[in-house]
CSV table of C-alpha atoms and ligand atoms in Angstrom, one decimal:
chain,number,residue,atom,x,y,z
A,117,MET,CA,48.4,280.9,-33.0
A,118,LYS,CA,51.9,281.7,-33.9
A,119,VAL,CA,52.6,283.7,-37.2
A,120,GLU,CA,54.6,280.4,-38.7
A,121,GLN,CA,51.4,278.2,-37.9
A,122,ALA,CA,49.1,280.8,-39.6
A,123,ILE,CA,51.4,281.0,-42.7
A,124,GLU,CA,51.2,277.2,-42.9
A,125,SER,CA,47.5,277.0,-42.5
A,126,LEU,CA,47.0,279.6,-45.0
A,127,LYS,CA,49.3,277.9,-47.6
A,128,ALA,CA,47.5,274.6,-46.9
A,129,HIS,CA,44.3,276.1,-47.8
A,130,GLY,CA,45.8,277.9,-51.1
A,131,GLN,CA,45.6,281.4,-49.5
A,132,ASP,CA,49.0,282.2,-50.9
A,133,ALA,CA,48.0,285.8,-51.6
A,134,VAL,CA,47.4,286.5,-48.0
A,135,VAL,CA,50.8,285.1,-47.2
A,136,GLU,CA,52.6,287.4,-49.7
A,137,ARG,CA,50.8,290.4,-48.0
A,138,MET,CA,51.7,289.2,-44.6
A,139,ALA,CA,55.5,289.2,-45.7
A,140,LYS,CA,55.2,292.8,-46.1
A,141,LEU,CA,54.0,293.6,-42.5
A,142,ASP,CA,55.7,294.2,-39.2
A,143,LYS,CA,55.5,291.7,-36.7
A,144,ALA,CA,52.4,293.4,-35.1
A,145,GLY,CA,50.5,293.2,-38.5
A,146,GLN,CA,51.5,289.6,-38.8
A,147,GLU,CA,50.3,288.9,-35.6
A,148,LYS,CA,47.1,290.6,-36.0
A,149,ILE,CA,46.3,288.3,-39.2
A,150,ALA,CA,47.5,285.3,-37.4
A,151,SER,CA,44.8,285.8,-34.7
A,152,GLN,CA,42.1,286.0,-37.2
A,153,VAL,CA,43.4,282.8,-39.1
A,154,ALA,CA,43.5,281.1,-35.9
A,155,LYS,CA,39.7,281.6,-35.8
A,156,ILE,CA,38.8,280.4,-39.3
A,157,ASP,CA,36.7,277.4,-39.8
A,158,TRP,CA,38.1,276.1,-43.2
A,159,ASP,CA,35.1,273.7,-43.8
A,160,VAL,CA,33.0,276.8,-44.0
A,161,VAL,CA,35.2,278.9,-46.2
A,162,GLU,CA,35.6,275.8,-48.5
A,163,SER,CA,32.1,275.0,-48.5
A,164,ILE,CA,31.7,277.0,-51.7
A,165,ALA,CA,33.3,274.3,-53.7
A,166,HIS,CA,30.5,271.9,-52.7
A,167,GLN,CA,27.6,274.3,-53.4
A,168,SER,CA,26.4,272.7,-56.5
A,169,GLU,CA,26.7,269.0,-54.9
A,170,LYS,CA,24.1,269.7,-52.6
A,171,GLN,CA,21.7,267.0,-52.7
A,172,GLU,CA,17.9,268.0,-52.6
A,173,GLU,CA,16.2,265.7,-50.0
A,174,GLU,CA,12.6,265.0,-50.5
A,175,ARG,CA,10.6,267.5,-48.9
A,176,ILE,CA,6.9,267.1,-47.9
A,177,VAL,CA,5.5,270.4,-47.8
A,178,GLU,CA,2.2,271.1,-46.0
A,179,PRO,CA,0.2,274.0,-44.9
A,180,LEU,CA,0.8,275.2,-41.2
A,181,GLN,CA,-2.3,276.4,-39.2
A,182,ALA,CA,-1.8,279.9,-38.3
A,183,VAL,CA,-3.6,282.1,-35.4
A,184,GLU,CA,-5.4,284.5,-37.6
A,185,LEU,CA,-6.7,288.0,-37.1
A,186,LYS,CA,-10.4,286.8,-36.6
A,187,GLU,CA,-9.4,284.7,-33.8
A,188,ILE,CA,-7.0,287.0,-32.4
A,189,GLU,CA,-9.8,289.6,-32.4
A,190,GLN,CA,-12.1,287.3,-30.4
A,191,LYS,CA,-9.4,286.1,-27.8
A,192,LYS,CA,-7.4,289.2,-27.6
A,193,GLU,CA,-8.3,289.9,-23.9
A,194,GLU,CA,-7.4,286.3,-22.9
A,195,TYR,CA,-4.1,286.0,-24.8
A,196,THR,CA,-3.1,289.6,-23.7
A,197,ALA,CA,-3.8,288.6,-20.0
A,198,THR,CA,-1.6,285.5,-20.4
A,199,GLY,CA,1.1,287.5,-21.9
A,200,VAL,CA,1.1,290.2,-19.3
A,201,GLU,CA,1.2,287.8,-16.6
A,202,ALA,CA,4.3,286.1,-18.1
A,203,ILE,CA,6.0,289.6,-18.6
A,204,GLN,CA,5.3,290.6,-15.1
A,205,ASN,CA,6.5,287.4,-13.5
A,206,GLY,CA,9.9,288.2,-15.5
A,207,LYS,CA,9.5,285.3,-18.0
A,208,VAL,CA,9.9,287.2,-21.0
A,209,ALA,CA,13.1,288.5,-22.6
A,210,ALA,CA,14.0,290.3,-25.8
A,211,VAL,CA,16.9,289.8,-28.1
A,212,LEU,CA,17.6,292.5,-30.5
A,213,LEU,CA,19.6,291.4,-33.6
A,214,ALA,CA,21.7,294.2,-34.4
A,215,GLY,CA,24.8,292.4,-35.6
A,216,GLY,CA,24.2,292.9,-39.3
A,217,GLN,CA,26.2,295.4,-41.7
A,218,GLY,CA,23.3,296.8,-43.5
A,219,THR,CA,25.2,296.5,-46.8
A,220,ARG,CA,22.2,297.3,-49.0
A,221,LEU,CA,21.9,300.8,-47.2
A,222,GLY,CA,25.7,301.4,-47.6
A,223,LEU,CA,26.0,302.3,-43.9
A,224,ASP,CA,29.5,302.6,-42.1
A,225,LYS,CA,27.8,303.0,-38.6
A,226,PRO,CA,25.2,300.3,-36.9
A,227,LYS,CA,21.9,300.4,-38.7
A,228,GLY,CA,20.2,301.1,-35.4
A,229,THR,CA,21.8,304.6,-35.4
A,230,LEU,CA,20.1,305.6,-38.6
A,231,ASN,CA,18.3,308.9,-38.1
A,232,ILE,CA,15.0,308.8,-40.1
A,233,GLY,CA,13.7,312.0,-38.7
A,234,ILE,CA,12.7,315.0,-40.6
A,235,ASN,CA,11.4,317.5,-38.2
A,236,LYS,CA,13.3,315.8,-35.1
A,237,ASP,CA,15.7,313.2,-34.7
A,238,LEU,CA,14.2,309.5,-34.5
A,239,TYR,CA,16.7,306.8,-34.8
A,240,LEU,CA,15.9,303.4,-35.4
A,241,PHE,CA,17.1,302.1,-32.0
A,242,GLU,CA,15.0,304.8,-30.4
A,243,GLN,CA,11.8,303.9,-32.0
A,244,LEU,CA,12.3,300.2,-31.2
A,245,ILE,CA,12.7,301.2,-27.6
A,246,ASN,CA,9.7,303.5,-27.9
A,247,ASN,CA,7.8,300.4,-29.0
A,248,LEU,CA,9.1,298.4,-26.2
A,249,LEU,CA,8.4,301.1,-23.6
A,250,ASP,CA,4.8,300.7,-24.6
A,251,VAL,CA,4.7,297.2,-23.1
A,252,VAL,CA,6.7,298.3,-20.1
A,253,HIS,CA,3.9,301.0,-19.4
A,254,GLN,CA,1.2,298.3,-20.1
A,255,THR,CA,2.6,295.9,-17.8
A,256,ASP,CA,4.5,297.9,-15.4
A,257,ALA,CA,7.7,295.8,-15.8
A,258,TRP,CA,10.8,296.1,-17.4
A,259,VAL,CA,11.6,293.6,-20.2
A,260,PRO,CA,15.2,292.6,-20.2
A,261,LEU,CA,16.8,293.6,-23.6
A,262,TYR,CA,19.9,291.8,-25.0
A,263,VAL,CA,21.4,293.5,-27.9
A,264,MET,CA,23.5,291.3,-30.4
A,265,THR,CA,26.2,293.3,-32.0
A,266,SER,CA,29.2,292.3,-34.0
A,267,GLU,CA,33.1,293.1,-33.6
A,268,LYS,CA,32.4,295.5,-36.1
A,269,ASN,CA,29.7,297.7,-34.5
A,270,ASN,CA,29.7,296.8,-30.8
A,271,ALA,CA,31.7,299.9,-29.5
A,272,ASP,CA,29.5,302.2,-31.6
A,273,THR,CA,26.2,300.6,-30.5
A,274,VAL,CA,27.0,300.5,-26.9
A,275,ALA,CA,28.4,304.2,-27.1
A,276,PHE,CA,25.1,305.3,-28.9
A,277,PHE,CA,22.9,303.8,-26.4
A,278,LYS,CA,24.9,305.3,-23.4
A,279,GLU,CA,24.9,308.8,-25.1
A,280,HIS,CA,21.1,308.6,-25.6
A,281,ASP,CA,20.7,307.3,-22.1
A,282,TYR,CA,19.2,304.3,-23.5
A,283,PHE,CA,16.4,306.3,-25.0
A,284,GLY,CA,14.4,306.2,-21.6
A,285,TYR,CA,14.9,302.5,-21.2
A,286,ASN,CA,16.3,301.3,-17.8
A,287,GLY,CA,20.0,300.6,-18.7
A,288,ASP,CA,20.1,298.0,-15.9
A,289,TYR,CA,17.8,295.8,-18.2
A,290,VAL,CA,20.0,296.3,-21.2
A,291,LYS,CA,22.9,293.9,-21.9
A,292,PHE,CA,25.0,293.9,-25.2
A,293,PHE,CA,26.8,290.7,-26.5
A,294,VAL,CA,28.9,290.4,-29.6
A,295,GLN,CA,28.5,287.7,-32.2
A,296,ASN,CA,31.2,285.5,-34.0
A,297,MET,CA,32.9,286.6,-37.2
A,298,VAL,CA,33.7,284.6,-40.3
A,299,PRO,CA,35.9,285.7,-43.3
A,300,SER,CA,34.5,286.5,-46.8
A,301,VAL,CA,35.7,285.4,-49.8
A,302,ASP,CA,35.8,286.0,-53.7
A,303,TYR,CA,34.0,283.7,-56.2
A,304,ASN,CA,37.2,281.7,-56.2
A,305,GLY,CA,37.2,281.1,-52.4
A,306,LYS,CA,40.2,283.6,-51.9
A,307,LEU,CA,40.3,285.5,-48.7
A,308,PHE,CA,39.6,289.1,-49.2
A,309,MET,CA,41.6,291.6,-46.9
A,310,GLU,CA,40.0,294.8,-45.8
A,311,ALA,CA,43.0,296.4,-44.5
A,312,LYS,CA,47.0,295.7,-44.8
A,313,ASP,CA,46.8,293.8,-41.7
A,314,SER,CA,43.4,292.6,-41.6
A,315,LEU,CA,41.1,289.8,-43.3
A,316,ALA,CA,37.8,290.9,-44.4
A,317,MET,CA,35.6,289.4,-41.7
A,318,SER,CA,32.1,289.8,-41.3
A,319,PRO,CA,29.5,288.6,-38.8
A,320,ASN,CA,28.2,285.1,-39.2
A,321,GLY,CA,24.5,285.5,-39.7
A,322,ASN,CA,21.7,286.1,-37.2
A,323,GLY,CA,21.2,282.1,-36.6
A,324,GLY,CA,24.2,282.3,-34.2
A,325,TRP,CA,22.6,284.6,-31.7
A,326,PHE,CA,21.9,281.9,-29.0
A,327,LEU,CA,25.4,280.4,-29.1
A,328,SER,CA,27.0,283.8,-29.2
A,329,MET,CA,24.6,284.8,-26.1
A,330,LEU,CA,26.0,281.6,-24.2
A,331,SER,CA,29.6,282.3,-25.4
A,332,ALA,CA,29.1,285.6,-23.8
A,333,GLY,CA,28.4,284.1,-20.6
A,334,LEU,CA,24.7,285.3,-20.3
A,335,GLU,CA,23.1,281.9,-19.5
A,336,ALA,CA,23.7,282.8,-15.7
A,337,ASP,CA,21.9,286.1,-16.4
A,338,LEU,CA,19.0,284.4,-18.1
A,339,LYS,CA,18.6,281.8,-15.3
A,340,ALA,CA,19.1,284.0,-12.5
A,341,LYS,CA,16.2,286.1,-14.2
A,342,GLY,CA,14.0,283.1,-14.4
A,343,ILE,CA,13.5,283.8,-18.2
A,344,GLU,CA,11.5,281.1,-20.0
A,345,TRP,CA,10.7,283.0,-23.3
A,346,ILE,CA,13.0,284.8,-25.6
A,347,ASN,CA,11.5,287.3,-28.5
A,348,VAL,CA,14.1,287.8,-31.1
A,349,PHE,CA,13.7,290.6,-33.5
A,350,ALA,CA,15.4,292.5,-36.5
A,351,VAL,CA,16.8,295.8,-35.9
A,352,ASP,CA,15.2,297.1,-39.2
A,353,ASN,CA,11.6,296.8,-38.8
A,354,ILE,CA,10.7,300.1,-37.3
A,355,LEU,CA,7.0,299.2,-36.6
A,356,GLN,CA,8.2,296.1,-34.8
A,357,ARG,CA,6.2,295.3,-31.7
A,358,ILE,CA,8.3,293.6,-29.2
A,359,ALA,CA,7.4,291.2,-26.2
A,360,ASP,CA,3.7,291.9,-27.6
A,361,PRO,CA,1.7,290.7,-24.7
A,362,ALA,CA,-1.1,289.2,-27.1
A,363,PHE,CA,1.5,287.2,-29.1
A,364,VAL,CA,3.3,285.9,-25.9
A,365,GLY,CA,-0.1,284.8,-24.6
A,366,ALA,CA,-1.2,283.2,-27.8
A,367,THR,CA,2.0,281.1,-28.2
A,368,ILE,CA,1.9,280.2,-24.5
A,369,GLN,CA,-1.7,279.0,-24.8
A,370,SER,CA,-1.0,277.0,-28.1
A,371,GLY,CA,1.4,274.8,-26.1
A,372,THR,CA,4.1,275.0,-28.7
A,373,PRO,CA,7.6,276.0,-28.0
A,374,CYS,CA,7.7,278.7,-30.7
A,375,GLY,CA,5.7,281.6,-32.1
A,376,ALA,CA,6.3,283.4,-35.4
A,377,LYS,CA,4.7,286.8,-36.3
A,378,VAL,CA,3.5,286.7,-39.9
A,379,VAL,CA,1.8,288.9,-42.4
A,380,ARG,CA,-0.6,287.9,-45.0
A,381,LYS,CA,1.0,287.8,-48.5
A,382,ASN,CA,-0.3,290.7,-50.7
A,383,ALA,CA,0.1,288.6,-53.9
A,384,PRO,CA,0.9,284.7,-54.6
A,385,ASP,CA,4.3,285.9,-56.0
A,386,GLU,CA,5.3,288.2,-53.4
A,387,LYS,CA,9.0,287.7,-52.4
A,388,VAL,CA,8.8,286.7,-49.0
A,389,GLY,CA,9.3,283.3,-47.1
A,390,VAL,CA,6.2,281.8,-46.1
A,391,MET,CA,5.6,279.5,-43.0
A,392,CYS,CA,4.5,276.0,-43.9
A,393,LYS,CA,5.4,272.4,-42.6
A,394,VAL,CA,8.4,270.5,-44.0
A,395,ASN,CA,8.6,266.8,-43.3
A,396,GLY,CA,6.5,267.4,-40.2
A,397,HIS,CA,8.4,270.4,-39.0
A,398,PRO,CA,7.5,274.1,-38.8
A,399,SER,CA,9.6,275.6,-41.6
A,400,ILE,CA,9.9,278.8,-43.8
A,401,ILE,CA,10.3,278.1,-47.4
A,402,GLU,CA,11.8,281.0,-49.6
A,403,TYR,CA,9.6,282.5,-52.4
A,404,TYR,CA,12.0,280.9,-54.9
A,405,GLU,CA,11.5,277.4,-53.6
A,406,ILE,CA,8.0,277.3,-53.7
A,407,ASP,CA,6.3,275.6,-56.8
A,408,GLU,CA,3.7,277.7,-58.5
A,409,GLU,CA,0.8,275.5,-57.8
A,410,ARG,CA,1.5,275.7,-54.0
A,411,ALA,CA,2.0,279.7,-54.2
A,412,ASN,CA,-1.4,280.1,-56.0
A,413,ALA,CA,-3.2,277.4,-54.1
A,414,ARG,CA,-6.3,278.8,-52.4
A,415,ARG,CA,-8.4,277.8,-49.4
A,416,GLU,CA,-12.3,277.6,-49.4
A,417,ASP,CA,-12.4,281.3,-47.9
A,418,GLY,CA,-10.4,282.4,-50.9
A,419,GLU,CA,-7.3,283.0,-49.0
A,420,LEU,CA,-3.9,281.4,-49.9
A,421,VAL,CA,-3.0,278.2,-48.4
A,422,TYR,CA,0.5,279.3,-48.1
A,423,GLY,CA,-0.4,282.8,-47.5
A,424,PHE,CA,1.7,284.1,-44.2
A,425,GLY,CA,5.0,285.5,-44.6
A,426,VAL,CA,7.5,285.7,-41.8
A,427,ILE,CA,8.8,289.2,-40.5
A,428,LEU,CA,11.8,288.0,-38.4
A,429,ASN,CA,10.0,288.2,-34.9
A,430,TYR,CA,10.0,285.1,-33.1
A,431,LEU,CA,9.5,284.0,-29.7
A,432,PHE,CA,11.3,280.8,-28.5
A,433,ARG,CA,10.8,278.8,-25.4
A,434,LEU,CA,14.1,278.9,-23.7
A,435,ASP,CA,14.3,275.2,-22.8
A,436,THR,CA,14.0,274.1,-26.5
A,437,LEU,CA,16.7,276.5,-27.3
A,438,PHE,CA,19.0,274.8,-24.9
A,439,ALA,CA,17.8,271.4,-26.4
A,440,ILE,CA,18.9,272.3,-30.1
A,441,VAL,CA,21.9,274.2,-29.1
A,442,ASP,CA,24.5,271.6,-30.1
A,443,ARG,CA,22.8,271.0,-33.5
A,444,ASN,CA,24.3,272.7,-36.4
A,445,LEU,CA,22.3,275.1,-38.3
A,446,PRO,CA,22.7,275.0,-42.2
A,447,LEU,CA,25.3,277.3,-43.7
A,448,HIS,CA,24.0,279.8,-46.2
A,449,ILE,CA,26.5,281.0,-48.8
A,450,VAL,CA,25.3,284.7,-49.7
A,451,GLU,CA,26.6,286.8,-52.6
A,452,LYS,CA,27.3,290.4,-51.0
A,453,LYS,CA,29.3,293.6,-51.9
A,454,ILE,CA,32.5,293.1,-50.1
A,455,PRO,CA,34.8,295.9,-49.5
A,456,TYR,CA,38.6,295.0,-49.9
A,457,ILE,CA,41.9,296.3,-50.4
A,458,ASN,CA,43.3,295.9,-54.1
A,459,ASP,CA,46.8,295.2,-55.2
A,460,ALA,CA,47.8,298.9,-54.6
A,461,GLY,CA,46.5,298.7,-51.1
A,462,GLU,CA,43.5,301.1,-51.7
A,463,LEU,CA,40.2,300.0,-50.3
A,464,MET,CA,37.6,299.4,-52.8
A,465,LYS,CA,33.8,299.6,-52.1
A,466,PRO,CA,32.3,297.4,-55.0
A,467,GLU,CA,28.6,298.7,-56.3
A,468,THR,CA,27.8,295.2,-57.2
A,469,PRO,CA,28.3,291.7,-55.3
A,470,ASN,CA,31.9,290.6,-55.6
A,471,GLY,CA,32.1,287.5,-53.3
A,472,TYR,CA,30.5,285.3,-50.6
A,473,LYS,CA,29.8,285.7,-47.0
A,474,PHE,CA,28.7,282.8,-44.7
A,475,GLU,CA,25.6,283.1,-42.6
A,476,THR,CA,23.4,280.8,-40.5
A,477,LEU,CA,19.8,282.1,-40.2
A,478,VAL,CA,17.5,282.4,-37.3
A,479,LEU,CA,14.6,281.0,-39.4
A,480,ASP,CA,16.4,277.5,-39.4
A,481,MET,CA,16.0,277.4,-35.7
A,482,VAL,CA,12.4,277.2,-36.2
A,483,GLU,CA,12.8,274.2,-38.6
A,484,MET,CA,14.4,272.5,-35.4
A,485,MET,CA,11.3,273.0,-33.2
A,486,ASP,CA,8.7,270.3,-32.9
A,487,ASP,CA,6.2,272.9,-33.6
A,488,CYS,CA,5.6,276.7,-34.0
A,489,VAL,CA,2.5,278.8,-34.3
A,490,PRO,CA,2.3,281.4,-36.9
A,491,TYR,CA,0.6,284.5,-35.6
A,492,GLU,CA,-0.9,287.0,-37.9
A,493,VAL,CA,-0.4,290.7,-37.3
A,494,VAL,CA,-1.6,293.7,-39.5
A,495,ARG,CA,1.2,294.5,-42.0
A,496,GLU,CA,0.5,298.3,-42.1
A,497,LYS,CA,0.7,298.2,-38.4
A,498,GLU,CA,3.6,296.0,-37.8
A,499,PHE,CA,6.0,295.8,-40.5
A,500,ALA,CA,8.1,298.7,-41.9
A,501,PRO,CA,11.4,297.2,-42.6
A,502,ILE,CA,14.3,299.5,-43.8
A,503,LYS,CA,16.5,297.4,-46.2
A,504,ASN,CA,17.1,299.5,-49.1
A,505,LYS,CA,18.2,302.9,-50.0
A,506,THR,CA,15.3,303.7,-52.0
A,507,GLY,CA,11.9,302.1,-53.2
A,508,LYS,CA,10.5,298.9,-51.6
A,509,ASP,CA,11.5,298.5,-47.7
A,510,SER,CA,13.4,301.8,-47.7
A,511,ILE,CA,13.6,304.8,-45.6
A,512,GLU,CA,10.8,306.6,-47.4
A,513,SER,CA,8.2,303.4,-47.1
A,514,ALA,CA,9.0,303.2,-43.7
A,515,ARG,CA,8.4,307.0,-43.1
A,516,ALA,CA,4.9,306.7,-44.9
A,517,LEU,CA,4.0,303.9,-42.6
A,518,LEU,CA,5.2,305.7,-39.4
A,519,THR,CA,2.9,308.5,-40.5
A,520,GLU,CA,0.1,306.2,-41.0
A,521,ASN,CA,0.5,305.0,-37.6
A,522,GLY,CA,0.5,308.3,-35.9
A,523,VAL,CA,4.3,308.5,-35.0
A,524,ALA,CA,5.7,311.9,-35.5
A,525,PHE,CA,9.3,312.4,-36.7
B,539,UTP,P1,19.5,291.2,-42.9
B,539,UTP,O1,19.5,289.9,-43.4
B,539,UTP,O2,18.7,292.1,-43.6
B,539,UTP,O3,21.0,291.8,-43.0
B,539,UTP,O4,19.5,291.3,-41.4
B,539,UTP,P2,21.8,293.2,-42.8
B,539,UTP,O5,23.2,292.9,-42.4
B,539,UTP,O6,21.0,293.9,-41.8
B,539,UTP,O7,21.6,294.0,-44.1
B,539,UTP,P3,22.2,293.5,-45.5
B,539,UTP,O8,21.6,292.5,-46.0
B,539,UTP,O9,23.7,293.8,-45.3
B,539,UTP,O10,21.8,294.8,-46.3
B,539,UTP,C1,18.3,290.9,-40.7
B,539,UTP,C2,18.4,291.1,-39.3
B,539,UTP,O11,19.4,290.2,-38.7
B,539,UTP,C3,20.6,291.1,-38.1
B,539,UTP,C4,20.4,292.3,-38.7
B,539,UTP,O12,21.0,293.3,-37.8
B,539,UTP,C5,19.1,292.5,-38.8
B,539,UTP,O13,18.2,292.8,-37.8
B,539,UTP,N1,21.7,290.1,-38.3
B,539,UTP,C6,22.1,290.0,-39.7
B,539,UTP,C7,22.6,290.1,-37.4
B,539,UTP,O14,22.4,290.4,-36.2
B,539,UTP,N2,23.9,289.4,-37.7
B,539,UTP,C8,24.2,289.1,-38.8
B,539,UTP,O15,25.4,288.5,-39.1
B,539,UTP,C9,23.4,289.3,-39.9
């Protein structure tokens, strides 16, 4: 996009402040911003104006039957055998979602490079690879690993893996791809700038992972390898089991195109999204969306009817991902702390949220599936997310859980 066109586009969308800043830049700076403007989807940026207009469609919420621990105990061998066979036949790949910015942790580097070790180094990426290596040893097969990064952290992430020799993984089985970016805006919809010659751009949420994979040209690779299932997982759960054979096997045996690892809610009001059915489709209903009656409803055995929370570990059948790839995922407008330059050109790092980012979420892909099987795992063994600096879901809580699971660090 030419500089003049970018200026016209910015003016047409009420972004005169950016135009004024552009006027003070040299040609290279102006061209840099013009290239960012060229990629802006104004419908996305301007969607904040329609936030309150969202019409609540009628939703029929029902429970969704999970494969629970008791059943898993009984069928563990059978599930594991099915999963191991699929992995050995090269049908299972994993996608590490590492494009996020970890704003709650206030990190400058990729979240996966966080060192949580005390007596020795233990990086988040390293522990995830260790977890995946358990499966490699169990199956005697490498699981192809695709790592989603963003424009902001791709170079650091790739360099980190190389520098650490893939933490013992086979580098031939690791591929990186970069997700798309969207601009961030203040509460009035005005574009933030993060440098004199750059708009504040942020990754477009973890829901774009499959499209970004295809944009990166990885379809050929998936097909050449004969991949049929993809296990998508978050970077920040240090106890994350990846390509877990029993989970893979249970999902395959269920005949559904999707599996979701879930943990039992520890209280009716715990703040996690729970798996259920909405209008006949598998869905994740957020804790603030569920009414009190449902949140407290109990089954005959005393357990919660809506009792399973998701942990961002999903298994999707590849053919169903292709089938939904053209459908638009809903856009989430999320309040975040967005660094920006002020009028004096100084970089400000706000302590509290100051604007919006736009994200699509992987959990909305689940809703597009005809069915999905929740698969229960033991929270203390598989769920140690690191989201916050202190307290709940922090480095300290994750360290405690690592110790409980016999991991030295
Ligand atoms: P979170 O929603 O916790 O976001 O991501 P985050 O960016 O890591 O942290 P905060 O909210 O800014 O503090 C859940 C998972 O989705 C990935 C993250 O890397 C993490 O594995 N993710 C998130 C992406 O890959 N891309 C995104 O655009 C957002």
